Tab-separated table of C-alpha atoms in Angstrom:
chain	number	residue	atom	x	y	z
A	298	ASP	CA	199.678	-96.298	-44.645
A	299	LYS	CA	202.324	-96.122	-47.403
A	300	PHE	CA	199.644	-94.744	-49.724
A	301	TRP	CA	200.047	-91.309	-48.100
A	302	VAL	CA	203.842	-91.191	-48.341
A	303	GLN	CA	205.172	-88.447	-50.598
A	304	ASP	CA	208.451	-88.738	-52.511
A	305	ILE	CA	210.291	-85.891	-50.807
A	306	ASN	CA	213.796	-87.232	-50.026
A	307	PHE	CA	214.539	-84.853	-47.176
A	308	LEU	CA	217.901	-83.105	-47.218
A	309	VAL	CA	220.302	-83.466	-44.320
A	310	TYR	CA	221.570	-80.489	-42.353
A	311	LEU	CA	225.351	-80.103	-42.607
A	312	PRO	CA	227.828	-78.042	-40.539
A	313	SER	CA	228.407	-75.830	-43.591
A	314	ASP	CA	224.743	-74.792	-43.412
A	315	ASP	CA	225.749	-72.579	-40.476
A	316	VAL	CA	227.424	-69.645	-42.217
A	317	ARG	CA	229.528	-68.941	-39.124
A	318	LEU	CA	231.212	-72.329	-39.492
A	319	ALA	CA	231.244	-72.536	-43.279
A	320	PRO	CA	234.699	-73.243	-44.736
A	321	ASP	CA	236.381	-70.732	-46.979
A	322	GLY	CA	235.527	-71.107	-50.638
A	323	LEU	CA	232.037	-72.494	-50.027
A	324	ASP	CA	229.437	-71.254	-52.492
A	325	VAL	CA	227.195	-69.205	-50.189
A	326	GLN	CA	224.319	-69.141	-52.654
A	327	GLU	CA	224.460	-72.913	-53.027
A	328	ARG	CA	224.278	-73.271	-49.259
A	329	LEU	CA	221.337	-70.871	-49.070
A	330	ASP	CA	219.530	-72.711	-51.864
A	331	ALA	CA	219.881	-75.968	-49.924
A	332	MET	CA	218.502	-74.326	-46.771
A	333	ILE	CA	215.566	-72.934	-48.738
A	334	VAL	CA	214.764	-76.409	-50.069
A	335	LEU	CA	215.031	-77.861	-46.560
A	336	ASP	CA	212.727	-75.156	-45.235
A	337	GLN	CA	210.166	-75.952	-47.940
A	338	GLN	CA	210.398	-79.681	-47.216
A	339	LEU	CA	209.774	-79.059	-43.524
A	340	ARG	CA	206.795	-76.875	-44.373
A	341	THR	CA	205.366	-79.647	-46.569
A	342	LEU	CA	205.779	-82.169	-43.749
A	343	LEU	CA	204.163	-79.896	-41.174
A	344	CYS	CA	201.219	-79.114	-43.463
A	345	MET	CA	200.284	-82.804	-43.671
A	346	ARG	CA	197.262	-84.054	-41.773
A	347	MET	CA	198.103	-86.138	-38.749
A	348	GLY	CA	197.656	-89.511	-40.424
A	349	ALA	CA	199.706	-88.519	-43.475
A	350	PHE	CA	202.391	-86.988	-41.246
A	351	TRP	CA	202.825	-90.200	-39.286
A	352	SER	CA	202.774	-92.293	-42.474
A	353	GLN	CA	205.635	-90.178	-43.808
A	354	VAL	CA	207.603	-90.604	-40.577
A	355	LEU	CA	206.973	-94.337	-40.342
A	356	PHE	CA	207.765	-95.245	-43.948
A	357	ASP	CA	210.241	-92.576	-45.081
A	358	GLU	CA	213.623	-93.119	-43.427
A	359	SER	CA	214.924	-89.792	-44.706
A	360	VAL	CA	212.704	-87.943	-42.208
A	361	LEU	CA	214.541	-89.217	-39.154
A	362	VAL	CA	217.928	-88.927	-40.879
A	363	MET	CA	217.174	-85.264	-41.569
A	364	LEU	CA	216.006	-84.615	-37.998
A	365	ASP	CA	219.043	-86.399	-36.593
A	366	SER	CA	221.438	-84.369	-38.726
A	367	TYR	CA	219.984	-81.127	-37.402
A	368	LEU	CA	220.278	-82.227	-33.780
A	369	ARG	CA	223.883	-83.151	-34.432
A	370	PHE	CA	225.049	-80.025	-36.249
A	371	ALA	CA	222.620	-77.226	-35.332
A	372	PRO	CA	224.063	-74.294	-33.386
A	373	ARG	CA	223.372	-74.302	-29.658
A	374	PHE	CA	222.101	-71.205	-27.872
A	375	PHE	CA	225.481	-70.780	-26.161
A	376	ASP	CA	227.503	-70.957	-29.404
A	377	THR	CA	229.463	-67.915	-30.525
A	378	THR	CA	230.943	-66.978	-33.868
A	379	PRO	CA	234.484	-68.440	-34.044
A	380	ASP	CA	237.474	-66.337	-35.029
A	381	GLY	CA	237.418	-65.861	-38.766
A	382	GLY	CA	233.797	-66.979	-39.012
A	383	ALA	CA	231.285	-65.002	-41.030
A	384	GLU	CA	228.330	-63.180	-39.552
A	385	MET	CA	224.841	-64.029	-40.796
A	386	GLY	CA	223.011	-61.511	-42.915
A	387	ASP	CA	219.410	-60.630	-42.085
A	388	ASP	CA	217.956	-62.955	-44.714
A	389	GLU	CA	220.240	-65.810	-43.660
A	390	ASP	CA	219.390	-65.307	-40.008
A	391	LEU	CA	215.656	-65.286	-40.745
A	392	LEU	CA	215.949	-68.483	-42.793
A	393	ALA	CA	218.046	-70.217	-40.127
A	394	ARG	CA	215.542	-69.294	-37.418
A	395	ARG	CA	212.636	-70.519	-39.525
A	396	VAL	CA	214.319	-73.857	-40.178
A	397	SER	CA	215.102	-74.209	-36.471
A	398	ARG	CA	211.520	-73.421	-35.521
A	399	ARG	CA	210.105	-75.909	-38.009
A	400	MET	CA	212.510	-78.611	-36.885
A	401	PHE	CA	211.215	-78.185	-33.359
A	402	GLN	CA	207.613	-78.267	-34.575
A	403	VAL	CA	208.266	-81.640	-36.208
A	404	TRP	CA	209.725	-83.011	-32.962
A	405	TYR	CA	206.772	-81.577	-31.075
A	406	ARG	CA	204.286	-83.321	-33.363
A	407	LEU	CA	206.181	-86.569	-32.855
A	408	SER	CA	205.548	-86.234	-29.117
A	409	GLN	CA	201.795	-85.585	-29.228
A	410	ALA	CA	199.037	-88.187	-29.395
A	411	LYS	CA	196.361	-85.562	-30.083
A	412	GLU	CA	196.463	-82.562	-32.395
A	413	ASN	CA	192.834	-81.439	-32.330
A	414	LEU	CA	189.322	-82.735	-31.611
A	415	HIS	CA	189.226	-84.710	-34.852
A	416	GLU	CA	192.804	-85.958	-35.213
A	417	PHE	CA	194.237	-88.117	-32.454
A	418	PHE	CA	195.474	-91.607	-31.621
A	419	SER	CA	194.565	-93.754	-28.672
A	420	GLU	CA	197.237	-93.809	-25.984
A	421	GLU	CA	197.970	-97.447	-26.775
A	422	ARG	CA	198.339	-96.927	-30.524
A	423	PHE	CA	200.420	-93.804	-30.086
A	424	GLY	CA	202.732	-95.660	-27.717
A	425	GLU	CA	203.217	-98.295	-30.417
A	426	PHE	CA	204.131	-95.610	-32.963
A	427	VAL	CA	206.614	-93.983	-30.577
A	428	LYS	CA	208.374	-97.291	-29.983
A	429	ARG	CA	208.318	-98.207	-33.672
A	430	VAL	CA	209.852	-94.947	-34.846
A	431	ASN	CA	212.270	-94.821	-31.887
A	432	ALA	CA	212.780	-91.125	-32.528
A	433	PHE	CA	213.415	-90.196	-28.912
A	434	THR	CA	216.639	-91.494	-27.423
A	435	VAL	CA	218.739	-90.227	-24.529
A	436	CYS	CA	221.181	-88.522	-26.894
A	437	ARG	CA	218.420	-86.856	-28.908
A	438	VAL	CA	216.649	-85.642	-25.770
A	439	LEU	CA	219.897	-84.057	-24.551
A	440	ASP	CA	220.436	-82.443	-27.968
A	441	LEU	CA	216.894	-81.044	-27.967
A	442	CYS	CA	217.535	-79.510	-24.549
A	443	ALA	CA	220.864	-78.046	-25.679
A	444	ILE	CA	219.291	-76.417	-28.741
A	445	TYR	CA	215.848	-75.355	-27.526
A	446	SER	CA	215.947	-74.954	-23.730
A	447	GLU	CA	216.280	-71.180	-24.063
A	448	SER	CA	214.074	-70.426	-27.071
A	449	CYS	CA	211.253	-72.965	-26.530
A	450	ARG	CA	211.446	-73.807	-22.833
A	451	VAL	CA	207.719	-74.273	-22.105
A	452	ARG	CA	206.919	-76.275	-25.229
A	453	LEU	CA	210.072	-78.334	-24.691
A	454	GLN	CA	208.832	-79.238	-21.212
A	455	ILE	CA	205.474	-80.295	-22.658
A	456	LEU	CA	207.260	-82.341	-25.325
A	457	LEU	CA	209.454	-84.144	-22.805
A	458	ALA	CA	206.585	-84.811	-20.411
A	459	SER	CA	204.651	-86.521	-23.213
A	460	VAL	CA	207.701	-88.462	-24.397
A	461	PHE	CA	208.437	-89.860	-20.941
A	462	GLN	CA	204.760	-90.727	-20.498
A	463	HIS	CA	204.534	-92.723	-23.722
A	464	HIS	CA	208.099	-94.045	-23.727
A	465	PRO	CA	208.666	-95.199	-20.121
A	466	THR	CA	211.824	-97.138	-20.958
A	467	LEU	CA	213.454	-93.849	-21.999
A	468	SER	CA	213.214	-92.637	-18.407
A	469	ASP	CA	215.011	-95.786	-17.247
A	470	GLU	CA	217.693	-95.336	-19.912
A	471	LEU	CA	218.218	-91.712	-18.915
A	472	GLU	CA	218.431	-92.660	-15.250
A	473	LYS	CA	221.131	-95.214	-16.059
A	474	ALA	CA	223.052	-92.802	-18.282
A	475	THR	CA	222.936	-89.816	-15.927
A	476	PRO	CA	225.636	-90.997	-13.434
A	477	ALA	CA	228.087	-91.627	-16.278
A	478	ILE	CA	227.325	-88.247	-17.873
A	479	ALA	CA	227.596	-86.461	-14.528
A	480	GLY	CA	230.870	-88.230	-13.794
A	481	GLN	CA	232.432	-87.062	-17.036
A	482	LEU	CA	231.208	-83.505	-16.427
A	483	TRP	CA	232.763	-83.499	-12.974
A	484	LYS	CA	236.060	-84.779	-14.363
A	485	GLY	CA	235.949	-82.085	-17.009
A	486	TYR	CA	235.180	-79.489	-14.338
A	487	GLY	CA	238.329	-80.438	-12.447
A	488	ALA	CA	240.445	-80.192	-15.598
A	489	LEU	CA	238.900	-76.841	-16.496
A	490	SER	CA	239.569	-75.536	-13.006
A	491	MET	CA	243.253	-76.479	-13.337
A	492	TRP	CA	243.414	-74.794	-16.756
A	493	CYS	CA	241.995	-71.546	-15.300
A	494	TYR	CA	244.431	-71.722	-12.367
A	495	THR	CA	247.527	-72.156	-14.555
A	496	ARG	CA	246.501	-69.084	-16.561
A	497	GLY	CA	245.798	-66.892	-13.566
A	498	PHE	CA	242.025	-66.679	-13.999
A	499	ILE	CA	241.409	-68.067	-10.497
A	500	GLU	CA	243.568	-68.068	-7.366
A	501	GLU	CA	243.113	-71.725	-6.445
A	502	ALA	CA	242.273	-74.806	-8.504
A	503	GLU	CA	239.336	-76.834	-7.246
A	504	THR	CA	239.419	-80.595	-7.163
A	505	VAL	CA	236.518	-82.973	-7.578
A	506	GLU	CA	236.105	-85.777	-5.073
A	507	GLY	CA	236.318	-89.124	-6.803
A	508	ALA	CA	237.817	-87.744	-10.006
A	509	PRO	CA	241.304	-88.904	-10.980
A	510	GLN	CA	243.875	-86.210	-10.301
A	511	HIS	CA	246.134	-85.108	-13.123
A	512	GLN	CA	249.829	-85.167	-12.337
A	513	GLY	CA	251.653	-82.067	-13.487
A	514	ASP	CA	250.969	-78.369	-13.824
A	515	GLY	CA	248.001	-78.824	-16.140
A	516	THR	CA	249.497	-76.950	-19.059
A	517	ASP	CA	249.681	-80.038	-21.266
A	518	MET	CA	246.004	-80.921	-20.964
A	519	PHE	CA	244.936	-78.144	-23.318
A	520	ALA	CA	247.959	-77.978	-25.597
């Protein structure tokens, strides 16, 4: 019900919110202030009762925009600090981890039809909400795995199991997308192998059956 919707106007997460990638000249305190506000907004959302939480998600478009921005720009577990990038201080690191944890908690709530003995939706009604919000797409599922597969593996598995149960068409979409994704990865693997070979990291370049072969010594592919 729109009656429960609060006027929050959730902030988006930007690449500059990761201090390691922040451009020179950025006001660090301004960036931290924005992250603090985002953290408080997430806390407010997570503190809502189940009905109010879903009302906010259904009727406040800024919720999904905020979640989407984090999936797009959040650091992955395999990311490293680039040359010239700044290292996070203890306070910054703690804040970044808290925001990341709360982002995941929001996604987790979006995947669950029941929160406790007194707050739950029927399977049918919850399925309607999932389809209406359309929060879980193939791209977002892959982003969730890239960000949280190391830090929240078990809960991520529970989340995905529930999503595929209540959003059966997503499984079909993922099945259709997987061959194309795998094909591009294999092509990239062949190119990477050639790059390593031309620089002496490996003795022989491996080729991938079915992938188009690059003509030349491979040095121009990564110029």
